[in-house]
Short mmCIF file of C-alpha atoms and ligand atoms in Angstrom, two decimals:
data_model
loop_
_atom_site.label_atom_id
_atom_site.label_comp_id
_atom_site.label_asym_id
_atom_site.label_seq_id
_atom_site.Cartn_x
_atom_site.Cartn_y
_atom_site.Cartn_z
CA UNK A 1 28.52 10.92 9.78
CA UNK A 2 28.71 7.23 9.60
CA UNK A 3 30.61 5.47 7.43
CA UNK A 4 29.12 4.86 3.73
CA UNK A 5 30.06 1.37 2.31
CA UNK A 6 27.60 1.49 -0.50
CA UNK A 7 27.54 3.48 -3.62
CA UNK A 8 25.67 6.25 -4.75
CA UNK A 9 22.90 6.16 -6.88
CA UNK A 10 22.68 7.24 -10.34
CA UNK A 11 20.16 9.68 -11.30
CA UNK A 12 18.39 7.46 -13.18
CA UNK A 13 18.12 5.10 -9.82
CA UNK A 14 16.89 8.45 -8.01
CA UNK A 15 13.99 9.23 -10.46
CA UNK A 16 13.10 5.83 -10.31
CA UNK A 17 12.76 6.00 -6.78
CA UNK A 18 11.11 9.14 -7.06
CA UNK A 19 8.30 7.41 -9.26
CA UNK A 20 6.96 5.94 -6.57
CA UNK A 21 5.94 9.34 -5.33
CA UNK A 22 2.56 9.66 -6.39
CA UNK A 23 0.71 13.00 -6.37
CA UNK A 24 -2.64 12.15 -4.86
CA UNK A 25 -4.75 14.54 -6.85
CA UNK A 26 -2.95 14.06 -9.91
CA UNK A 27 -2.78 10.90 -9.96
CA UNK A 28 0.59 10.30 -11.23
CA UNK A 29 4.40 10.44 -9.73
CA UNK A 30 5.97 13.37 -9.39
CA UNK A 31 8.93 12.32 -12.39
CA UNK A 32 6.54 11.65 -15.07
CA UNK A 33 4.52 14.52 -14.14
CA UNK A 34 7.08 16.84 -14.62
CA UNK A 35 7.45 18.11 -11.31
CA UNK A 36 10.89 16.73 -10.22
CA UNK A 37 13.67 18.57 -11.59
CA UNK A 38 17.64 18.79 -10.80
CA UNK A 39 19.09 16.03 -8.86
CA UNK A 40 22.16 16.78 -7.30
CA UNK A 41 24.43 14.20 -5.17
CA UNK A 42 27.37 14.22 -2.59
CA UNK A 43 28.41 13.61 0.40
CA UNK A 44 24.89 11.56 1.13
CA UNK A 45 22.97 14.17 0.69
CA UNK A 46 20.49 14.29 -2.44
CA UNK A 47 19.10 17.97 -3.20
CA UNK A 48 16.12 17.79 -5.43
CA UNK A 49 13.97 20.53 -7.24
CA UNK A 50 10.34 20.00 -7.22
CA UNK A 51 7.86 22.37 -9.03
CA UNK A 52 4.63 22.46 -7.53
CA UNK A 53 1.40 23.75 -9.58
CA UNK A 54 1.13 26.49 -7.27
CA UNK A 55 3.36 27.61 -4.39
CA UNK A 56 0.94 27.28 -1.18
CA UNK A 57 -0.06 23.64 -2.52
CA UNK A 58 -1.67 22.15 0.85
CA UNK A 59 -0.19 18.68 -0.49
CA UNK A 60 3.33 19.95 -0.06
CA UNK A 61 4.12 17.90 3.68
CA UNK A 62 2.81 14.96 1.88
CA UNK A 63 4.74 15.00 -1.18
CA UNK A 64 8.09 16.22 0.89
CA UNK A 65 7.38 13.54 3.54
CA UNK A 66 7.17 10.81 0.66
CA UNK A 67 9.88 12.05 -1.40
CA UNK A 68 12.22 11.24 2.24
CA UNK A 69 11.37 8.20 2.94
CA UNK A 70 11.29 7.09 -0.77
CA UNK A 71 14.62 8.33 -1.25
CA UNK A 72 16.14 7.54 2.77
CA UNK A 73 16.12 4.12 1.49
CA UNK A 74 18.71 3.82 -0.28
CA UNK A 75 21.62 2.75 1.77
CA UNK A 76 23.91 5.83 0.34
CA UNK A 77 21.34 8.50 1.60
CA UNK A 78 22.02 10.37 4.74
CA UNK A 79 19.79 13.19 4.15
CA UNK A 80 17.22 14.52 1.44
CA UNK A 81 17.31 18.63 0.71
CA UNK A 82 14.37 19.75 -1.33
CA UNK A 83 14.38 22.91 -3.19
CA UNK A 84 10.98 24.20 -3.98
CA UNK A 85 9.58 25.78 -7.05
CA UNK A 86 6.26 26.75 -8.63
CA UNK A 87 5.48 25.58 -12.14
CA UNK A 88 4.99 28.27 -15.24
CA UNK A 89 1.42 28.67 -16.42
CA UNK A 90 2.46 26.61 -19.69
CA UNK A 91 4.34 23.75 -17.45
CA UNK A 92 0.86 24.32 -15.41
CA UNK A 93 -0.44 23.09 -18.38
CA UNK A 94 1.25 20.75 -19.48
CA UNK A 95 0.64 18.86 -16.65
CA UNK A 96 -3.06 18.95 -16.35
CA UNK A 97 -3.14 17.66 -20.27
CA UNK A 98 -1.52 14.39 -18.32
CA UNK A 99 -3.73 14.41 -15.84
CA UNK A 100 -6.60 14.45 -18.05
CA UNK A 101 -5.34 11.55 -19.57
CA UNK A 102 -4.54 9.56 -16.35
CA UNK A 103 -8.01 10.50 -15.01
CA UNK A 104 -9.37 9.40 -18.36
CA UNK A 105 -7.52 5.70 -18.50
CA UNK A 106 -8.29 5.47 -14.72
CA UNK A 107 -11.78 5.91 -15.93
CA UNK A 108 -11.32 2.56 -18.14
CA UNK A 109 -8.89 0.86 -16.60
CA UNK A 110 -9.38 -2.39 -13.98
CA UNK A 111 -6.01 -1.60 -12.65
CA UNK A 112 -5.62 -0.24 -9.10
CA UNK A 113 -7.00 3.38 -9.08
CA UNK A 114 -3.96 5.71 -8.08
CA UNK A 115 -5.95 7.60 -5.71
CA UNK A 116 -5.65 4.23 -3.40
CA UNK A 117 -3.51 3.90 -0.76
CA UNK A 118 -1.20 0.94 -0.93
CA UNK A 119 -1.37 -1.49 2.20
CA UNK A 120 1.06 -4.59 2.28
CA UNK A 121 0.71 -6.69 5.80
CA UNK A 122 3.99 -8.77 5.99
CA UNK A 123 5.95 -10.59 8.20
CA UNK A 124 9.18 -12.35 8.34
CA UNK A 125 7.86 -15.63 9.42
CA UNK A 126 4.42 -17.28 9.35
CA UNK A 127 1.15 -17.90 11.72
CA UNK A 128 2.25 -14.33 13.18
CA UNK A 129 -1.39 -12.93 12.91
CA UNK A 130 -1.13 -11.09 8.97
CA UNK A 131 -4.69 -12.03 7.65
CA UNK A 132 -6.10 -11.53 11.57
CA UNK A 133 -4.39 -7.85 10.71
CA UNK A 134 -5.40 -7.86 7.07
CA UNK A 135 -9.41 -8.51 7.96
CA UNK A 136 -9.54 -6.81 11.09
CA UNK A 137 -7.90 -3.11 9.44
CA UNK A 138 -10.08 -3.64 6.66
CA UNK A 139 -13.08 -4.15 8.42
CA UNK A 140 -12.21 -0.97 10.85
CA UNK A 141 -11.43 1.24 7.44
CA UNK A 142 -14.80 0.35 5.78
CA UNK A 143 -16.52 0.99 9.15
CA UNK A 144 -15.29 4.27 8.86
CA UNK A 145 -16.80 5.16 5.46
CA UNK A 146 -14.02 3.62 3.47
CA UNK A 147 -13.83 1.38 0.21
CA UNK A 148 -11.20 -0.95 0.60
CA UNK A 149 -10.17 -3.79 -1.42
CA UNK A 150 -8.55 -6.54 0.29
CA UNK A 151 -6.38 -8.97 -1.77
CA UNK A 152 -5.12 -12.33 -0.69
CA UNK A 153 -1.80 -12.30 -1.75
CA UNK A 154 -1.22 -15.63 -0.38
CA UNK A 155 -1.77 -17.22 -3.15
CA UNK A 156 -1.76 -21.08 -2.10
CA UNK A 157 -2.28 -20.32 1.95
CA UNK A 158 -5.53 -18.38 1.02
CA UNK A 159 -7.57 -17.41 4.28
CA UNK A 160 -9.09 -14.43 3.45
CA UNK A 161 -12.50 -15.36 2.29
CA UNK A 162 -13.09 -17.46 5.59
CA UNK A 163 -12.44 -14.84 8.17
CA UNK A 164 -14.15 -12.16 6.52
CA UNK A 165 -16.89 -14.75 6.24
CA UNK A 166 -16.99 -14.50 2.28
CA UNK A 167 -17.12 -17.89 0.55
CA UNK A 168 -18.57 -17.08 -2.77
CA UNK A 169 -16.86 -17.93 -5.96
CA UNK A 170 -14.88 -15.03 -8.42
CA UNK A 171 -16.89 -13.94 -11.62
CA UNK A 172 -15.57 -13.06 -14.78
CA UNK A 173 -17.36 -10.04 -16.54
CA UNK A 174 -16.84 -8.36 -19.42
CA UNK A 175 -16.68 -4.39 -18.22
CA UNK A 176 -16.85 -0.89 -19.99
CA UNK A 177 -13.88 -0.06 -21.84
CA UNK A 178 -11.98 -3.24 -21.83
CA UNK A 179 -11.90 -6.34 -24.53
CA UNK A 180 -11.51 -8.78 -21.69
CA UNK A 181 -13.66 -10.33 -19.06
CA UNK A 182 -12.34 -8.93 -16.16
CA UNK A 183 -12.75 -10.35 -12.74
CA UNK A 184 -15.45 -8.70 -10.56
CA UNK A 185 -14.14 -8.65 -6.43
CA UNK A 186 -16.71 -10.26 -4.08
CA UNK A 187 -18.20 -7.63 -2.00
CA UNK A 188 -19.46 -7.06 1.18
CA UNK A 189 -20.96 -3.76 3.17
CA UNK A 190 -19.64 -2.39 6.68
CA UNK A 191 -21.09 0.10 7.68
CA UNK A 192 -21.01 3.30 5.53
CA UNK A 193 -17.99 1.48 3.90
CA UNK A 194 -17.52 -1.46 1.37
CA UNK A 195 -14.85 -4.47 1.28
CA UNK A 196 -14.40 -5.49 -2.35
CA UNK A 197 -12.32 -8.80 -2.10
CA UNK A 198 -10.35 -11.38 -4.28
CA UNK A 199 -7.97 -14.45 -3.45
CA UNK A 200 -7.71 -17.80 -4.84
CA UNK A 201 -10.01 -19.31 -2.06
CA UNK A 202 -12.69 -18.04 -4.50
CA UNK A 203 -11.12 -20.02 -7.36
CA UNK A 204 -10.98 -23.47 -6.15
CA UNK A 205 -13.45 -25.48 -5.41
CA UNK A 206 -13.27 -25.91 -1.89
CA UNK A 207 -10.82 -24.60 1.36
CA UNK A 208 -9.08 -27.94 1.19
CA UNK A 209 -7.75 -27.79 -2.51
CA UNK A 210 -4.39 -27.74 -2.04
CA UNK A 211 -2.47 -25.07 -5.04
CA UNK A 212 1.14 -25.64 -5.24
CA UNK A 213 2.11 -22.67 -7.42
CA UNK A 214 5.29 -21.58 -7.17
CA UNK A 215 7.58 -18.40 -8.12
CA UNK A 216 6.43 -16.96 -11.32
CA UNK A 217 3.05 -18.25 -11.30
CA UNK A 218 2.93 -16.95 -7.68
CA UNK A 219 3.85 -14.08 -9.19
CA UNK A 220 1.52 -13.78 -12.43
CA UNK A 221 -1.59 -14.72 -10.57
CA UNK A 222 -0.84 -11.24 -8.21
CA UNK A 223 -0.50 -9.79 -11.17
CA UNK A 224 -3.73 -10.82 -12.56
CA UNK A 225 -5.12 -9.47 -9.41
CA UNK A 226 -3.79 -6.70 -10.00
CA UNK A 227 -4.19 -5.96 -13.04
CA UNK A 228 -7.31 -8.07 -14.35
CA UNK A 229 -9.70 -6.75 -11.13
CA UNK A 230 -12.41 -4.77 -12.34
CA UNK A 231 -11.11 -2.78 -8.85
CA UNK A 232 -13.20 0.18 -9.58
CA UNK A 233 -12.85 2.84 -7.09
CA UNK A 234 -10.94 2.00 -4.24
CA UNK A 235 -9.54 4.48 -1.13
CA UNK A 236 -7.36 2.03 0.27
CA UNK A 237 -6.07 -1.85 -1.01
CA UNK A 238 -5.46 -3.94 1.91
CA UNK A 239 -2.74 -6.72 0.84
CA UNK A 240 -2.22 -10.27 2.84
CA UNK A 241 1.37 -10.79 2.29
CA UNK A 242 2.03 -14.89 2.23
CA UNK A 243 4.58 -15.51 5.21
CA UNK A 244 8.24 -14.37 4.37
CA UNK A 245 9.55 -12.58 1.72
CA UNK A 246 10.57 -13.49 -1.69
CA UNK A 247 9.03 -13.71 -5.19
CA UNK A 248 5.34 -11.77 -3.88
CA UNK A 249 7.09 -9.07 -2.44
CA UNK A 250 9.18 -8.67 -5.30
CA UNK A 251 6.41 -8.68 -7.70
CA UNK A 252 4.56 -6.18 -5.74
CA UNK A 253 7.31 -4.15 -5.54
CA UNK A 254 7.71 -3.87 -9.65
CA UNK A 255 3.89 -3.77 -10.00
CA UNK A 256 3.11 -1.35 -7.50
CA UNK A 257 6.06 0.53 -6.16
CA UNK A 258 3.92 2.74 -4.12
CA UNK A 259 3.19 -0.56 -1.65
CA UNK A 260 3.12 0.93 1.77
CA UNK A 261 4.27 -2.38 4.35
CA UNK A 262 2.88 -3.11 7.58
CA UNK A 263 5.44 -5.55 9.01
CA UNK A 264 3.56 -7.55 11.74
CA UNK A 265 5.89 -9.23 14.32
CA UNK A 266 4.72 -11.11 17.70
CA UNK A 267 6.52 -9.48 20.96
CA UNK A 268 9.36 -12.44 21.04
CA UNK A 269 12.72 -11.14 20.63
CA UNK A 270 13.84 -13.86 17.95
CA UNK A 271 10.31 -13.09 16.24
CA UNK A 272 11.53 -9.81 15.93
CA UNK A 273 14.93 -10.96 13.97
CA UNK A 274 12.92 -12.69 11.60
CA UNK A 275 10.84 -9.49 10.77
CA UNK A 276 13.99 -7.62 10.13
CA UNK A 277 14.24 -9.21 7.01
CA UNK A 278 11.03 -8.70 5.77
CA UNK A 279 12.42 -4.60 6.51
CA UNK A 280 15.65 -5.82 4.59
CA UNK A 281 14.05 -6.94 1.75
CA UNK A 282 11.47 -3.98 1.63
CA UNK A 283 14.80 -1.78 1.61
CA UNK A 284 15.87 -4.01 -1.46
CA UNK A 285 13.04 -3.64 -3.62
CA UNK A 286 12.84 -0.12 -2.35
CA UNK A 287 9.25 -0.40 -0.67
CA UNK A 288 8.55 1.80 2.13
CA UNK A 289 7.53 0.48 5.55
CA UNK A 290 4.97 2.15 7.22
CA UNK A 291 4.80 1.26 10.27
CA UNK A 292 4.74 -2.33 12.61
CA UNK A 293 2.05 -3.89 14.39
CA UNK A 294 3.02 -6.17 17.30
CA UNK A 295 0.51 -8.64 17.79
CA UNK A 296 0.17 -11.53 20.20
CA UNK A 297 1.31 -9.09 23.04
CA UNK A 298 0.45 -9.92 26.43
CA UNK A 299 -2.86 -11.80 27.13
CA UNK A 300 -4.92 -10.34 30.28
CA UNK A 301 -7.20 -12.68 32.61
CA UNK A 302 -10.34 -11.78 33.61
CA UNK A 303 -8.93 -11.04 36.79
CA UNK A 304 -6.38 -8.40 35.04
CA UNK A 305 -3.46 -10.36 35.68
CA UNK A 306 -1.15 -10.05 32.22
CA UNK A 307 0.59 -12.68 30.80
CA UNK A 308 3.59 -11.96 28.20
CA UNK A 309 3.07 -15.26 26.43
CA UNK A 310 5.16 -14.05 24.04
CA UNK A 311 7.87 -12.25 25.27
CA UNK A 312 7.72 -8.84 25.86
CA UNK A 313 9.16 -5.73 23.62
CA UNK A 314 9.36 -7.25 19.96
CA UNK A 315 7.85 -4.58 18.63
CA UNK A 316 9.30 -1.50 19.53
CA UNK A 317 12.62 -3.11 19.21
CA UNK A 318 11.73 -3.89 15.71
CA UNK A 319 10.22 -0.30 14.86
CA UNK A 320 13.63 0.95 16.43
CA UNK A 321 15.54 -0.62 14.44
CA UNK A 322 13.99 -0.15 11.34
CA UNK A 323 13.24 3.79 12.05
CA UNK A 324 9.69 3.94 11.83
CA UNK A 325 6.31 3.97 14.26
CA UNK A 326 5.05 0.80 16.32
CA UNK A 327 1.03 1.56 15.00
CA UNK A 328 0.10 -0.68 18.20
CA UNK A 329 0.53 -3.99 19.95
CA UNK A 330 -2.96 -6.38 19.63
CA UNK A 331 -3.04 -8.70 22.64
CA UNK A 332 -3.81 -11.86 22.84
CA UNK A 333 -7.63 -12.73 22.74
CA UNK A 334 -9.47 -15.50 22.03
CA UNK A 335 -12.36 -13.54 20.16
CA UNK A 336 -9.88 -12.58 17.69
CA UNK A 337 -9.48 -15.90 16.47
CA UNK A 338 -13.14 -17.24 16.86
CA UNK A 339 -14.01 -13.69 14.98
CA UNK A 340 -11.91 -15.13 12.47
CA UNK A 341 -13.23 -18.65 12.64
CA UNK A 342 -16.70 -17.16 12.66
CA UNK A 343 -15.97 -14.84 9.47
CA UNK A 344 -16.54 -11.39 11.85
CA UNK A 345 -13.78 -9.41 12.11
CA UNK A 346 -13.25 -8.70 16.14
CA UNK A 347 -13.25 -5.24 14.94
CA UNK A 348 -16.93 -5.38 14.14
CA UNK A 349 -18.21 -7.38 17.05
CA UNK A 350 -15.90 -6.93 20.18
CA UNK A 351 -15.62 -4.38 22.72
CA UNK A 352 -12.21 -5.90 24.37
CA UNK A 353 -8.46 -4.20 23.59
CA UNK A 354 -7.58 -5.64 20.46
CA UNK A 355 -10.77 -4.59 19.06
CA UNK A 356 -9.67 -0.82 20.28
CA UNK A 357 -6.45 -1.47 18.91
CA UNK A 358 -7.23 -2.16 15.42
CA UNK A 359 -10.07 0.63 15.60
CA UNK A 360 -6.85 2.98 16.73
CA UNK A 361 -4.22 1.79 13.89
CA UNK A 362 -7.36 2.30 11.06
CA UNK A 363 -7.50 5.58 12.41
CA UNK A 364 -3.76 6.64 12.67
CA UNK A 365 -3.66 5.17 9.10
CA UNK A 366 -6.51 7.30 7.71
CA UNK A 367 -4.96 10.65 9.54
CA UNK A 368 -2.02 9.65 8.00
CA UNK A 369 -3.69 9.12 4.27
CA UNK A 370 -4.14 12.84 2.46
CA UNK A 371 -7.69 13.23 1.98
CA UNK A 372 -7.59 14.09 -2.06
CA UNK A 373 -11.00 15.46 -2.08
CA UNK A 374 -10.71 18.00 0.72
CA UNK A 375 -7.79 19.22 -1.26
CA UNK A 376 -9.16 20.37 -4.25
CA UNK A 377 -7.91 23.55 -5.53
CA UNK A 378 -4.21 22.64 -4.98
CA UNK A 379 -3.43 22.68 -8.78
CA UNK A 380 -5.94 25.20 -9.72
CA UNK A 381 -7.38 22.04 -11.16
CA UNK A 382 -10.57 23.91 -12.62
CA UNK A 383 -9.31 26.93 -14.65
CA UNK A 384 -6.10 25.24 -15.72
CA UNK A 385 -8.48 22.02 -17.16
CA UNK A 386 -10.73 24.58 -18.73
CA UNK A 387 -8.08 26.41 -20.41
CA UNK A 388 -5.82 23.65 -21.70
CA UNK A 389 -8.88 22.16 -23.89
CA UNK A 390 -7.33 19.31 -24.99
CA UNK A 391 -9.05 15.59 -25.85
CA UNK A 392 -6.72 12.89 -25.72
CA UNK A 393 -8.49 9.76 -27.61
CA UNK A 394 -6.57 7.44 -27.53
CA UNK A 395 -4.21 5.63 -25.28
CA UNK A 396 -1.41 5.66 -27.33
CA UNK A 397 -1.88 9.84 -27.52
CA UNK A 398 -0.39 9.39 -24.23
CA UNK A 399 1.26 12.98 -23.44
CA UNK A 400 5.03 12.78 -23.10
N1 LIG B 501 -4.27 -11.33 18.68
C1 LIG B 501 -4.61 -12.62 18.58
N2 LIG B 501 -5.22 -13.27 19.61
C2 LIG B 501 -5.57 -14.57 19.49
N3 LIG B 501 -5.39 -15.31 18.40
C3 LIG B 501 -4.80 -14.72 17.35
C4 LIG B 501 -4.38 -13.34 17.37
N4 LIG B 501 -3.83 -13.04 16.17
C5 LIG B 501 -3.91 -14.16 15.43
N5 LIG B 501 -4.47 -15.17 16.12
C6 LIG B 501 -4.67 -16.56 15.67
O1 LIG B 501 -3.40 -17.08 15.34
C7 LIG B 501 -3.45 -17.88 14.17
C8 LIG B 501 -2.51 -17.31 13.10
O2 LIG B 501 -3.01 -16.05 12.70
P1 LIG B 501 -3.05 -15.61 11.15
O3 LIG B 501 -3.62 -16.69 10.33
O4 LIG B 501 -3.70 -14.28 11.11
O5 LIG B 501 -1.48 -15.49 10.90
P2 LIG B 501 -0.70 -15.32 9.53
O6 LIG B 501 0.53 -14.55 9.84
O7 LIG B 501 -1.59 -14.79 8.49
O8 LIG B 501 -0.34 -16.83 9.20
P3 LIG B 501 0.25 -17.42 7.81
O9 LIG B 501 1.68 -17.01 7.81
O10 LIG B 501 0.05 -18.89 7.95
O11 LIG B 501 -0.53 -16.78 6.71
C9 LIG B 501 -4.90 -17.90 13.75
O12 LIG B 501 -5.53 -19.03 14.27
C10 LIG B 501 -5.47 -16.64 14.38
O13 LIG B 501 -6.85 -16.74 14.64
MG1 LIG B 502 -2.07 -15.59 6.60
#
């Protein structure tokens, strides 16, 4: 075993870890739900009870699989044991009287449904293809039936509502259930799918005004996105990271712990050191990566002859090091960027490899997204909502 230089968690560092564990059909993490239990520690190994509603739950892989990677990490964590339990009737209960209420304020609330999946494209350093991976996977997940919001989390380097060809200006509207206008995202169909977007390109009054916001108002006016979008329903939220890490990523982390990152690196070896910190500082604020994208690998001719303008092997070495998948490596292509100039996604129009590629990484991403719906039945939603009977008002009824 190797050697451990950094402390162990407390429990209370473990649950909060854990709350980033969301139960898809629930809608809420697994602590506040009341379905993680004892916590033991030592040795680096963390044994934790979970209590599902019912034993044969078919969400079981998911929540085990996000439980690890929530918990691996922390630096102190070798290994994650998971001791499984089934809940009483009344715990049964209890737990659908919370999920009543969650489904109820999701109802109401602008805030990001929890049923979406998470999305953050980052990168250690800048211009290495984020919003070309930010447009071009949403585009691919609403061509596949999906509604995705896309937020422009680069703040003052907007470029989101040019390559998705979107120029139209942010209303404010005043929205069921709230006492404040809430902003409404600009939308646009693809396919069977929908993009519903927002970034401060479609504040100002034109490309060229230049914003120089810094740290907390970088911060607050994510947060506003966040949190003052009349979102609606939403199966995935596509986030363009600004380049580098710092005050975003840190907001994003306290805001929505559940963030998923895409790191995006170009093949280049030194490329590839600059992405590990963007993994370094996910590890910090104890966001999960998800996978990396290399993009900007090798450029073919028309005559097939490849060129590794770039370098070669960035990528994997940077998915090696940081434990987790390469998704796919986009090459270089010059429709990519004129689908960008152009406001058409490459992944809508083209028929060359990175088109493919993105097609291939929306699709590894949605087999790799638990389909909520087609899993009905897991908490024995129906009798147990029936029986329990109860009407929570008002928010501040919220069920302990
Ligand atoms: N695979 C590719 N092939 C060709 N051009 C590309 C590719 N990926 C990105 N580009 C081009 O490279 C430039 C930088 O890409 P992009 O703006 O997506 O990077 P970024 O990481 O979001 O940059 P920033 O850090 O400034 O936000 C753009 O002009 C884009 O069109
Ligand atoms: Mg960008």
């Amino acid at each position: 075993m190797s050697q451990r230089t950094s402390p162990a968690p407390t429990i209370e560092e473990v649950r909060n870890l854990l709350r980033a564990v969301i139960d898809p059909e629930l809608g809420d993490n697994i602590v506040d739900l009341g379905m993680a239990g004892d916590i033991t520690m030592a040795d680096g190994i963390v044994t934790i009870g979970v209590k599902l509603t019912i034993r044969g739950c078919p969400l079981r892989a998911q929540i085990q699989k996000d439980i690890r990677s929530r918990l691996e990490v922390h630096p102190w964590v070798q290994k994650v044991k998971i001791d499984w339990g089934e809940m009483t009737a009344d715990e049964r209960s209890a737990v659908m009287t919370r999920a009543r209420w969650n489904a109820r304020e999701n109802a109401t609330d602008t805030a990001v449904p929890t049923s979406a999946r998470v999305l953050a494209i980052a990168s250690g350093k800048g211009g290495v293809g984020k919003s070309s991976v930010t447009v071009n996977l949403a585009a691919a997940l609403a061509a596949a039936g999906k509604t995705v919001g896309v937020l422009d989390a680069d703040i003052w380097g907007f470029s989101i509502p040019r390559m998705l060809g979107m120029p139209d200006r942010l209303e404010a509207e005043r929205v069921e259930g709230s006492d404040k206008p809430k902003i409404i995202p600009n939308e646009r169909r693809v396919g069977n799918g929908l993009l519903k977007v927002v970034s401060t390109g479609m504040l100002v009054e034109d490309e060229g005004t230049a914003l120089m916001w810094r740290g907390l108002m970088l911060t607050k006016a994510v947060e506003q996105f966040l949190n003052d979008v009349h979102w609606g329903h939403l199966d995935y939220l596509v986030i363009d990271m600004p380049p580098g890490t710092g005050d975003v990523q840190m907001g994003l982390a306290r805001m929505l712990p559940r963030t998923d990152l895409l790191i995006v690196t170009t093949p280049a070896v030194s490329a590839q050191k600059v992405a590990i910190r963007a993994a370094d500082m996910a590890r910090r604020s104890f966001l999960r990566v998800a996978g990396v994208i290399e993009n900007m690998s090798a450029f073919e001719c028309e005559h097939g002859t490849s060129y590794a303008l770039f370098g070669t092997g960035g990528g994997q070495a940077l998915a090696d090091e940081i434990g987790v998948e390469l998704l796919g490596q986009v090459p270089i292509e010059p429709t990519v960027a004129a689908g960008s100039d152009a406001g058409e996604p490459v992944v809508l129009t083209g028929t060359g490899i990175a088109a493919q590629v993105f097609l291939q990484i929306a699709a590894s991403i949605i087999e790799d997204t638990p389909d909520v719906e087609d899993m009905a039945g897991c908490s024995a939603r129906d009798g147990d909502v029936a029986e329990v009977g109860v009407t929570v008002r008002r928010t501040q009824d919220r069920p302990a």
